[in-house]
PDB file of C-alpha atoms in Angstrom:
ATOM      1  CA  UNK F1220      54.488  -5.115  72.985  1.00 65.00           C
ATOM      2  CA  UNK F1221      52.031  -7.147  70.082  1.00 77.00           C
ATOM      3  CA  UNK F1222      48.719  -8.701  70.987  1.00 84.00           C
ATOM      4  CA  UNK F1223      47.343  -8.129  74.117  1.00 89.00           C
ATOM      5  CA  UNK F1224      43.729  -9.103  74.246  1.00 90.00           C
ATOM      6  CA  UNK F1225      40.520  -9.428  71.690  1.00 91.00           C
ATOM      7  CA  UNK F1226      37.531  -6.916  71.306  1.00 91.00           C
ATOM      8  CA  UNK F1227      34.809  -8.576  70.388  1.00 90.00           C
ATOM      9  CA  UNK F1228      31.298  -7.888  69.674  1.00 87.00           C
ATOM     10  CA  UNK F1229      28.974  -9.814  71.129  1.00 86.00           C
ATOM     11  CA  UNK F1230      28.008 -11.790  67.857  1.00 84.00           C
ATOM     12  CA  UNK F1231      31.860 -12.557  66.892  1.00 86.00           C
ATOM     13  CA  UNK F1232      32.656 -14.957  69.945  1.00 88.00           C
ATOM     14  CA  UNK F1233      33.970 -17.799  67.879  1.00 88.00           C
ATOM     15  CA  UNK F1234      37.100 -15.522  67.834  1.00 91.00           C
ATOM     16  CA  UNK F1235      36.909 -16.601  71.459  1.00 94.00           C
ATOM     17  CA  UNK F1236      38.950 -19.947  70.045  1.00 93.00           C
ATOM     18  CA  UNK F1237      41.534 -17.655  68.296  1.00 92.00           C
ATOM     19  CA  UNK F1238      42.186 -15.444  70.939  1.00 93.00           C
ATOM     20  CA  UNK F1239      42.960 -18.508  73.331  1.00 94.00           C
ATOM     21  CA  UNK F1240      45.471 -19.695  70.610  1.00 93.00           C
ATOM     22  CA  UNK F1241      47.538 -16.650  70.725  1.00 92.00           C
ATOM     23  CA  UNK F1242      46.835 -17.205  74.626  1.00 94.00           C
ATOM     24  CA  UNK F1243      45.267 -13.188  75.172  1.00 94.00           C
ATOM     25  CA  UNK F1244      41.887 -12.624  77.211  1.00 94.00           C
ATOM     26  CA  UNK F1245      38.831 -11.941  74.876  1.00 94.00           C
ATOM     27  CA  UNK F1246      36.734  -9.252  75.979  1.00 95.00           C
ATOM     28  CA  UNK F1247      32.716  -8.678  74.927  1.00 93.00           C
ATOM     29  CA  UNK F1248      31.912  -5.132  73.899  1.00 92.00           C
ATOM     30  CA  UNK F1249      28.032  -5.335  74.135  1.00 89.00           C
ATOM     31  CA  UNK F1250      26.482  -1.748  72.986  1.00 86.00           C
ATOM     32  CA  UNK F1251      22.981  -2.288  74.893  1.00 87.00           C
ATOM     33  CA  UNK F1252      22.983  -2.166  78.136  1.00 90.00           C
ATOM     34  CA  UNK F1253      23.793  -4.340  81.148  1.00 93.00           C
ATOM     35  CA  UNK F1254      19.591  -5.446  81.898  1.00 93.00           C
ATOM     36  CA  UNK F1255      19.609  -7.352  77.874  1.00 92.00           C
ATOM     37  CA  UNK F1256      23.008  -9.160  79.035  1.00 92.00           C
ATOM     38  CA  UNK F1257      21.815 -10.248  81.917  1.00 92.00           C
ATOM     39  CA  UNK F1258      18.357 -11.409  80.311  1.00 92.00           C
ATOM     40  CA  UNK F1259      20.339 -13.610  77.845  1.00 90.00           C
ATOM     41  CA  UNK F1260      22.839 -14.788  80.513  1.00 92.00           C
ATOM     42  CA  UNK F1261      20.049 -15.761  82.973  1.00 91.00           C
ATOM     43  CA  UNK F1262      17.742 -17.812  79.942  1.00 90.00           C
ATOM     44  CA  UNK F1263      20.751 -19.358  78.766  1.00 90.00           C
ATOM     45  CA  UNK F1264      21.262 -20.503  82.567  1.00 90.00           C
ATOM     46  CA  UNK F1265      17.437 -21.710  82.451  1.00 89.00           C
ATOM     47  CA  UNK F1266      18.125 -23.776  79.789  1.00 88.00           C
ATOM     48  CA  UNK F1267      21.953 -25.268  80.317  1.00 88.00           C
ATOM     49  CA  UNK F1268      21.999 -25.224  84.441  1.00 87.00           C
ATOM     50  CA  UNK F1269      18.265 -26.038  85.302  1.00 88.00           C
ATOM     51  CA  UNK F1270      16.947 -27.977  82.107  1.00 90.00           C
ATOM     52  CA  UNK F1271      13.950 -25.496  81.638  1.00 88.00           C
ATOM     53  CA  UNK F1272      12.380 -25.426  78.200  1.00 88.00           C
ATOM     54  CA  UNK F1273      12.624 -21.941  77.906  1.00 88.00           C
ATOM     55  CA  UNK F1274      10.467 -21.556  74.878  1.00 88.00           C
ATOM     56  CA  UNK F1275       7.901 -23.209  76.434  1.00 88.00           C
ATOM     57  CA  UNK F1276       8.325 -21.605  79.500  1.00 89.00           C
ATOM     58  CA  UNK F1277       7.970 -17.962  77.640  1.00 89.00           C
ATOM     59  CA  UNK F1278       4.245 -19.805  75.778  1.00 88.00           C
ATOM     60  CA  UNK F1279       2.841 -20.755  79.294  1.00 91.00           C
ATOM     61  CA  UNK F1280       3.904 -17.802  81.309  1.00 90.00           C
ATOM     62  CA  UNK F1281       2.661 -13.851  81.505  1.00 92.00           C
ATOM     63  CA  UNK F1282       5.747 -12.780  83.772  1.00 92.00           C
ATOM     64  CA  UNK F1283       9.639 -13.315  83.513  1.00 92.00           C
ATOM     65  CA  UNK F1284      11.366 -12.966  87.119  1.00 92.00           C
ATOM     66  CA  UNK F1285      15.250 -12.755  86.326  1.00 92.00           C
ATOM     67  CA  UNK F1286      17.965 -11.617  88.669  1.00 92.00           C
ATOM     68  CA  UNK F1287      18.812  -8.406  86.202  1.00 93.00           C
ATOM     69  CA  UNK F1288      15.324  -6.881  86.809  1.00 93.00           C
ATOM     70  CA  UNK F1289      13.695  -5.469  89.669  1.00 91.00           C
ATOM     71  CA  UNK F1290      10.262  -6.200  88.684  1.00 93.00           C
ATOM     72  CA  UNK F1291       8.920  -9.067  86.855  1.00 93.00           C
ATOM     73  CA  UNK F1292       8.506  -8.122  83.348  1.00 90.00           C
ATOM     74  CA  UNK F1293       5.968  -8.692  80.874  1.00 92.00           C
ATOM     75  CA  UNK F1294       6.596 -11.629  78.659  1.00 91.00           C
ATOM     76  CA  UNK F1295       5.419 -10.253  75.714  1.00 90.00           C
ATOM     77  CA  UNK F1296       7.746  -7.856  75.952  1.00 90.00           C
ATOM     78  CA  UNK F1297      11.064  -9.633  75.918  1.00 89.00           C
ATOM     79  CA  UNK F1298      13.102  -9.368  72.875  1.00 87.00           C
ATOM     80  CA  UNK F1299      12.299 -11.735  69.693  1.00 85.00           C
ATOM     81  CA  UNK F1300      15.826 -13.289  69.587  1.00 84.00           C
ATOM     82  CA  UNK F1301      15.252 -14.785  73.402  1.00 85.00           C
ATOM     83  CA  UNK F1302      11.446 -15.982  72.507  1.00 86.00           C
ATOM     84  CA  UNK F1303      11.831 -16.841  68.555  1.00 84.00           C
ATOM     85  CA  UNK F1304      13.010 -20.554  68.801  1.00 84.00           C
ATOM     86  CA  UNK F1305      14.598 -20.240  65.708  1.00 83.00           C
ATOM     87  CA  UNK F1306      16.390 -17.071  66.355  1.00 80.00           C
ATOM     88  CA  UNK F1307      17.448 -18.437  70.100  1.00 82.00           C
ATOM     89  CA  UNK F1308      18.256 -21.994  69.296  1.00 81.00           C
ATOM     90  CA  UNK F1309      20.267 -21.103  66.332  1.00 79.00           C
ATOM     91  CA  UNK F1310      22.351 -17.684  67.105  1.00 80.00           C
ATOM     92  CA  UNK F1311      21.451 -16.340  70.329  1.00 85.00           C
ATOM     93  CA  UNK F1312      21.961 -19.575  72.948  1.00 86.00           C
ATOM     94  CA  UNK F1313      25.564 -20.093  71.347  1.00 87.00           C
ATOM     95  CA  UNK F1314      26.515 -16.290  71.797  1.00 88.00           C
ATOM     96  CA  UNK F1315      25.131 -16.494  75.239  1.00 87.00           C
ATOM     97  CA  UNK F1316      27.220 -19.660  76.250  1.00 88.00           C
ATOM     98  CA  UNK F1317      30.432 -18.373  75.011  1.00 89.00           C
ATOM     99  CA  UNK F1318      29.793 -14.819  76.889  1.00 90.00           C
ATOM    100  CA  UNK F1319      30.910 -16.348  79.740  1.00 89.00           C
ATOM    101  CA  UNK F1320      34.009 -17.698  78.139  1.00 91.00           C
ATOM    102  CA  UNK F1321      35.334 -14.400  77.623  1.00 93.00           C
ATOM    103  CA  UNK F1322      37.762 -12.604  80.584  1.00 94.00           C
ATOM    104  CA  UNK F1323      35.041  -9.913  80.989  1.00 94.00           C
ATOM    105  CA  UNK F1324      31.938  -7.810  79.020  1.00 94.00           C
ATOM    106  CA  UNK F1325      32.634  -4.327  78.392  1.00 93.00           C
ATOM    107  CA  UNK F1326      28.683  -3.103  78.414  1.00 93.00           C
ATOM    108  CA  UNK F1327      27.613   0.670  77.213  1.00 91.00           C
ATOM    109  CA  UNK F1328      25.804   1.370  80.794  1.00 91.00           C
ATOM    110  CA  UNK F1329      26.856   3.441  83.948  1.00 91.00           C
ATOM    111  CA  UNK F1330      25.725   2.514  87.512  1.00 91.00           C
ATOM    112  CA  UNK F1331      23.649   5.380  87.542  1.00 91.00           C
ATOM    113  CA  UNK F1332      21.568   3.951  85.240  1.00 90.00           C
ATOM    114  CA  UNK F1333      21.806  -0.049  85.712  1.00 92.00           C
ATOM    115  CA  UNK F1334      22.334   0.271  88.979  1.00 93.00           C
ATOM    116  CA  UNK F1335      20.091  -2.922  89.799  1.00 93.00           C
ATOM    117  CA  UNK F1336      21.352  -4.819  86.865  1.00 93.00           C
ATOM    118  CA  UNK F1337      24.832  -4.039  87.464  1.00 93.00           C
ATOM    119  CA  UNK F1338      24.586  -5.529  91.198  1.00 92.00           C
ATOM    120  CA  UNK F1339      23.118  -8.487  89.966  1.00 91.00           C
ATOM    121  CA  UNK F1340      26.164 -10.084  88.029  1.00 89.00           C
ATOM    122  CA  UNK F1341      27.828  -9.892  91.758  1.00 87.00           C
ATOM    123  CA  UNK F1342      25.503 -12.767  92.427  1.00 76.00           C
ATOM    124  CA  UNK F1343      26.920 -14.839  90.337  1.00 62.00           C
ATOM    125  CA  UNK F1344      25.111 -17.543  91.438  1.00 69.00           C
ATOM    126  CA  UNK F1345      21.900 -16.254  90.260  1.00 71.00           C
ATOM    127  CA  UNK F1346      23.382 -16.921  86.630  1.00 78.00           C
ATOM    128  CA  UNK F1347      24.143 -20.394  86.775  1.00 75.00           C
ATOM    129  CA  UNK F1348      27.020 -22.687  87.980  1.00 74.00           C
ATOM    130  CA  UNK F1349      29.516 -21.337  85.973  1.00 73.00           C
ATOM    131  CA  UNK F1350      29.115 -17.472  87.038  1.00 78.00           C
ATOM    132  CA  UNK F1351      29.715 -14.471  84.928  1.00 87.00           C
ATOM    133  CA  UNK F1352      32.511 -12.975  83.803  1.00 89.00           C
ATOM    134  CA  UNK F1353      33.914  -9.437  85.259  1.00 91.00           C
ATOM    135  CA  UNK F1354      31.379  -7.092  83.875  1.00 92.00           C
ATOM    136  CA  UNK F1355      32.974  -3.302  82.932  1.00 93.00           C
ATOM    137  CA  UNK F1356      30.084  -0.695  82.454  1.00 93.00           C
ATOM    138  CA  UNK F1357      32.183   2.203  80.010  1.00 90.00           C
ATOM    139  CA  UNK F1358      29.142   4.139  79.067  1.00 79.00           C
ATOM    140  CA  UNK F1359      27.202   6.428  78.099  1.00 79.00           C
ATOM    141  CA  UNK F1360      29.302   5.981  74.648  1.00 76.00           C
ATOM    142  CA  UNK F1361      26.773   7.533  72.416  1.00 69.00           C
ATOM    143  CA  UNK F1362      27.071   7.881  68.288  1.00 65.00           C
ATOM    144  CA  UNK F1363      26.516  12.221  67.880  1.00 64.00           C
ATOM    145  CA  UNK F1364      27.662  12.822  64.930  1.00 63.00           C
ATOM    146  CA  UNK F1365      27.392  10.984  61.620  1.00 61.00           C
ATOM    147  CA  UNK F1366      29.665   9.589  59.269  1.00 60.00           C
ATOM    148  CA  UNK F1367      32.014  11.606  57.184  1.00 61.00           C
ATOM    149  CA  UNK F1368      31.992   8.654  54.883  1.00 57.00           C
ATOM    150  CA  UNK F1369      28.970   9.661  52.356  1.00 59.00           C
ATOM    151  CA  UNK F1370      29.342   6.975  50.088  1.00 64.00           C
ATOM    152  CA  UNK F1371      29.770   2.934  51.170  1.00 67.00           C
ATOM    153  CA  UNK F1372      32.064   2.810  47.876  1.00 76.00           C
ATOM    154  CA  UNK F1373      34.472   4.934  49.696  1.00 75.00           C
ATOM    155  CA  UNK F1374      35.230   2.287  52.314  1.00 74.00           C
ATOM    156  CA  UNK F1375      35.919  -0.664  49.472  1.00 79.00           C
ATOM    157  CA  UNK F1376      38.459   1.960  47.532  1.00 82.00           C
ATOM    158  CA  UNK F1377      39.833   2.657  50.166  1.00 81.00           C
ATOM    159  CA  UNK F1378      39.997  -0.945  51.673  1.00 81.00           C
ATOM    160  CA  UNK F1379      41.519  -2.177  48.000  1.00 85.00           C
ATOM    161  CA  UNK F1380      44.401   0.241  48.149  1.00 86.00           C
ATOM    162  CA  UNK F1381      45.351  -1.352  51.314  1.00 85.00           C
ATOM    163  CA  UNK F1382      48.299  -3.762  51.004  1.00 85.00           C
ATOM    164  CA  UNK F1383      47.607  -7.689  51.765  1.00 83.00           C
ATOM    165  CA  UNK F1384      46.330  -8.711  55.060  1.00 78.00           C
ATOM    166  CA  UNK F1385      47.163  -5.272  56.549  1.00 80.00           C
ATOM    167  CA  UNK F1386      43.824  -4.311  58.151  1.00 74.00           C
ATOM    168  CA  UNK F1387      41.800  -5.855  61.362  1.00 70.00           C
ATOM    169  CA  UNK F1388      37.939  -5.430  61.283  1.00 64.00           C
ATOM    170  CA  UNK F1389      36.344  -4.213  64.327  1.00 57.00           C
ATOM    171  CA  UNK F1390      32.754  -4.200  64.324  1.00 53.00           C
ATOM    172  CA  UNK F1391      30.989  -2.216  67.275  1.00 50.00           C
ATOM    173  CA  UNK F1392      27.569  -3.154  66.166  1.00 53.00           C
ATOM    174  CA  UNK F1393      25.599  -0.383  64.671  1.00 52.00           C
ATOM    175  CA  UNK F1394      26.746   2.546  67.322  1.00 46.00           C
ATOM    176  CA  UNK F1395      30.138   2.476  65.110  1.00 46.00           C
ATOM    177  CA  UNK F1396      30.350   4.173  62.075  1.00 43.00           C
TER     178      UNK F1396
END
């Protein structure tokens, strides 16, 4: 049949672009859990729908209310990469953006778990103008056993006796191996 679709992680989305060339949906596999998509979704929002200085916002406030949490939550307790200007204005805003570029986000979560989260992507309107993409919770997907590869210097032989342009990376984030 050939290429269907893209896989991507959720720091590869610039293959967003090459998947719409060869005219396939792109797909987000994000291994945490639907709550941390929805955080970056709903401060990306914040900044791009409402104009809100979210930086500034996270220095002059003690509480975050956002539409993938039940209760407010702590501030200093958010992740680095959304409070870090740095680490949001250069990687994490541009991820965020294109997330909702892709056809859907595969997330490691069940309803069971997530349950408030998940229902909160239904409101898409909670997430700014442009909505959210389908969301697919697929989890628990869980890493139990380790690598049968003992040594890194297996993967490059193994790589090098590959002919040309034969093999596709997929990265999974660190719950591959």
């Amino acid at each position: 049949k050939g290429l269907c679709g893209f896989l991507l992680d959720v720091m590869t989305t610039t293959m967003i672009d090459v998947a719409e060339e060869f005219q396939v949906p792109s797909y987000i596999f994000c291994t945490s859990g639907a709550a941390f998509i929805g955080l970056m979704l709903y401060v990306q929002s914040l900044q791009d729908d409402h104009n809100q200085d979210t930086i500034e916002l996270f220095k002059t406030s003690k509480e975050l209310i956002a539409p993938c949490f039940l209760q407010p939550i702590p501030v200093s307790v958010l992740p680095i990469i959304i409070t870090d200007k740095l680490q949001w204005s250069i990687r994490m805003h541009k991820w965020a953006q294109q997330y909702r570029r892709a056809k859907g986000i595969i997330v490691n979560t069940f309803a069971a778990l997530e349950d408030y989260a998940l229902k909160s992507f239904l409101k898409g309107s909670a997430y700014g103008k442009s909505g959210v993409p389908q969301i697919y919770p697929i989890g628990p997907i869980l890493n139990r056993f380790e690598s049968k590869i003992k040594n890194r210097s297996e993967i490059m032989e193994w790589l090098d006796n590959q002919p040309a342009k034969s093999v596709v990376l997929l990265s999974f984030g660190s719950l591959g191996s």
